[in-house]
Amino acid sequence: MGASERVAAMRRERERQARIEAATARTIRAQAPLDRAIEARSLAIERYDERVADAEAASAAETALLAKICGSAEAAAEILGWSVRHLRRVVKAERERETGSASPAPRNSDEVSPRDGGADVRRS
């Protein structure tokens, strides 16, 4: 290998190294917006989850109030077009949420007593 070939090889190696450094800098600069976008998505999901939880709580509270006003889960379920079983689950979950813990279940898990803030929905 002659001197001119060595000089050309060194020049190619310096050019290659410069391309590597430029590509590395671009890659690092591109990573910052990606990190920000990922964080923004995470925060958006968190806000969305909070809105869904708030809406679920409001819906459950209104459902429990409807059952209480109707005097029975059957009537409230018929009004809403839900199954009685589903309505009772919603009322029970709302009652537990209001008390802040899972309280012991009534003798019959389908029962909700007025003192618990729900309607009396005992089967007749």
JSON list of N, CA, C and O in Angstrom, two decimals, residues 19-35:
[
{"chain": "A", "resi": 19, "resn": "ARG", "atom": "N", "xyz": [-19.50, 11.21, 9.90]},
{"chain": "A", "resi": 19, "resn": "ARG", "atom": "CA", "xyz": [-20.89, 10.79, 9.64]},
{"chain": "A", "resi": 19, "resn": "ARG", "atom": "C", "xyz": [-21.48, 10.11, 10.87]},
{"chain": "A", "resi": 19, "resn": "ARG", "atom": "O", "xyz": [-22.65, 10.33, 11.21]},
{"chain": "A", "resi": 20, "resn": "ILE", "atom": "N", "xyz": [-20.67, 9.28, 11.53]},
{"chain": "A", "resi": 20, "resn": "ILE", "atom": "CA", "xyz": [-21.15, 8.60, 12.75]},
{"chain": "A", "resi": 20, "resn": "ILE", "atom": "C", "xyz": [-21.49, 9.62, 13.82]},
{"chain": "A", "resi": 20, "resn": "ILE", "atom": "O", "xyz": [-22.54, 9.54, 14.47]},
{"chain": "A", "resi": 21, "resn": "GLU", "atom": "N", "xyz": [-20.62, 10.61, 14.02]},
{"chain": "A", "resi": 21, "resn": "GLU", "atom": "CA", "xyz": [-20.87, 11.63, 15.03]},
{"chain": "A", "resi": 21, "resn": "GLU", "atom": "C", "xyz": [-22.10, 12.46, 14.70]},
{"chain": "A", "resi": 21, "resn": "GLU", "atom": "O", "xyz": [-22.92, 12.77, 15.59]},
{"chain": "A", "resi": 22, "resn": "ALA", "atom": "N", "xyz": [-22.28, 12.81, 13.43]},
{"chain": "A", "resi": 22, "resn": "ALA", "atom": "CA", "xyz": [-23.46, 13.59, 13.03]},
{"chain": "A", "resi": 22, "resn": "ALA", "atom": "C", "xyz": [-24.74, 12.78, 13.22]},
{"chain": "A", "resi": 22, "resn": "ALA", "atom": "O", "xyz": [-25.75, 13.29, 13.73]},
{"chain": "A", "resi": 23, "resn": "ALA", "atom": "N", "xyz": [-24.71, 11.52, 12.84]},
{"chain": "A", "resi": 23, "resn": "ALA", "atom": "CA", "xyz": [-25.88, 10.66, 13.01]},
{"chain": "A", "resi": 23, "resn": "ALA", "atom": "C", "xyz": [-26.19, 10.46, 14.50]},
{"chain": "A", "resi": 23, "resn": "ALA", "atom": "O", "xyz": [-27.36, 10.43, 14.90]},
{"chain": "A", "resi": 24, "resn": "THR", "atom": "N", "xyz": [-25.16, 10.33, 15.31]},
{"chain": "A", "resi": 24, "resn": "THR", "atom": "CA", "xyz": [-25.35, 10.17, 16.74]},
{"chain": "A", "resi": 24, "resn": "THR", "atom": "C", "xyz": [-26.02, 11.42, 17.32]},
{"chain": "A", "resi": 24, "resn": "THR", "atom": "O", "xyz": [-26.97, 11.32, 18.10]},
{"chain": "A", "resi": 25, "resn": "ALA", "atom": "N", "xyz": [-25.56, 12.59, 16.92]},
{"chain": "A", "resi": 25, "resn": "ALA", "atom": "CA", "xyz": [-26.14, 13.85, 17.41]},
{"chain": "A", "resi": 25, "resn": "ALA", "atom": "C", "xyz": [-27.61, 13.95, 16.99]},
{"chain": "A", "resi": 25, "resn": "ALA", "atom": "O", "xyz": [-28.47, 14.33, 17.80]},
{"chain": "A", "resi": 26, "resn": "ARG", "atom": "N", "xyz": [-27.92, 13.62, 15.73]},
{"chain": "A", "resi": 26, "resn": "ARG", "atom": "CA", "xyz": [-29.31, 13.67, 15.27]},
{"chain": "A", "resi": 26, "resn": "ARG", "atom": "C", "xyz": [-30.18, 12.68, 16.05]},
{"chain": "A", "resi": 26, "resn": "ARG", "atom": "O", "xyz": [-31.31, 12.99, 16.43]},
{"chain": "A", "resi": 27, "resn": "THR", "atom": "N", "xyz": [-29.66, 11.50, 16.30]},
{"chain": "A", "resi": 27, "resn": "THR", "atom": "CA", "xyz": [-30.41, 10.48, 17.04]},
{"chain": "A", "resi": 27, "resn": "THR", "atom": "C", "xyz": [-30.70, 10.95, 18.46]},
{"chain": "A", "resi": 27, "resn": "THR", "atom": "O", "xyz": [-31.83, 10.80, 18.96]},
{"chain": "A", "resi": 28, "resn": "ILE", "atom": "N", "xyz": [-29.73, 11.53, 19.11]},
{"chain": "A", "resi": 28, "resn": "ILE", "atom": "CA", "xyz": [-29.92, 12.02, 20.47]},
{"chain": "A", "resi": 28, "resn": "ILE", "atom": "C", "xyz": [-30.93, 13.16, 20.48]},
{"chain": "A", "resi": 28, "resn": "ILE", "atom": "O", "xyz": [-31.80, 13.22, 21.35]},
{"chain": "A", "resi": 29, "resn": "ARG", "atom": "N", "xyz": [-30.85, 14.07, 19.49]},
{"chain": "A", "resi": 29, "resn": "ARG", "atom": "CA", "xyz": [-31.81, 15.18, 19.42]},
{"chain": "A", "resi": 29, "resn": "ARG", "atom": "C", "xyz": [-33.22, 14.65, 19.14]},
{"chain": "A", "resi": 29, "resn": "ARG", "atom": "O", "xyz": [-34.19, 15.20, 19.64]},
{"chain": "A", "resi": 30, "resn": "ALA", "atom": "N", "xyz": [-33.35, 13.59, 18.38]},
{"chain": "A", "resi": 30, "resn": "ALA", "atom": "CA", "xyz": [-34.66, 13.02, 18.07]},
{"chain": "A", "resi": 30, "resn": "ALA", "atom": "C", "xyz": [-35.25, 12.29, 19.28]},
{"chain": "A", "resi": 30, "resn": "ALA", "atom": "O", "xyz": [-36.47, 12.15, 19.38]},
{"chain": "A", "resi": 31, "resn": "GLN", "atom": "N", "xyz": [-34.42, 11.84, 20.17]},
{"chain": "A", "resi": 31, "resn": "GLN", "atom": "CA", "xyz": [-34.89, 11.10, 21.35]},
{"chain": "A", "resi": 31, "resn": "GLN", "atom": "C", "xyz": [-35.64, 12.01, 22.32]},
{"chain": "A", "resi": 31, "resn": "GLN", "atom": "O", "xyz": [-36.61, 11.58, 22.94]},
{"chain": "A", "resi": 32, "resn": "ALA", "atom": "N", "xyz": [-35.23, 13.27, 22.45]},
{"chain": "A", "resi": 32, "resn": "ALA", "atom": "CA", "xyz": [-35.87, 14.19, 23.40]},
{"chain": "A", "resi": 32, "resn": "ALA", "atom": "C", "xyz": [-37.36, 14.38, 23.10]},
{"chain": "A", "resi": 32, "resn": "ALA", "atom": "O", "xyz": [-38.19, 14.25, 24.00]},
{"chain": "A", "resi": 33, "resn": "PRO", "atom": "N", "xyz": [-37.75, 14.68, 21.84]},
{"chain": "A", "resi": 33, "resn": "PRO", "atom": "CA", "xyz": [-39.19, 14.81, 21.58]},
{"chain": "A", "resi": 33, "resn": "PRO", "atom": "C", "xyz": [-39.95, 13.50, 21.81]},
{"chain": "A", "resi": 33, "resn": "PRO", "atom": "O", "xyz": [-41.10, 13.51, 22.24]},
{"chain": "A", "resi": 34, "resn": "LEU", "atom": "N", "xyz": [-39.30, 12.38, 21.53]},
{"chain": "A", "resi": 34, "resn": "LEU", "atom": "CA", "xyz": [-39.94, 11.09, 21.78]},
{"chain": "A", "resi": 34, "resn": "LEU", "atom": "C", "xyz": [-40.19, 10.92, 23.27]},
{"chain": "A", "resi": 34, "resn": "LEU", "atom": "O", "xyz": [-41.29, 10.53, 23.68]},
{"chain": "A", "resi": 35, "resn": "ASP", "atom": "N", "xyz": [-39.21, 11.24, 24.10]},
{"chain": "A", "resi": 35, "resn": "ASP", "atom": "CA", "xyz": [-39.38, 11.13, 25.55]},
{"chain": "A", "resi": 35, "resn": "ASP", "atom": "C", "xyz": [-40.51, 12.05, 26.02]},
{"chain": "A", "resi": 35, "resn": "ASP", "atom": "O", "xyz": [-41.33, 11.65, 26.86]}
]
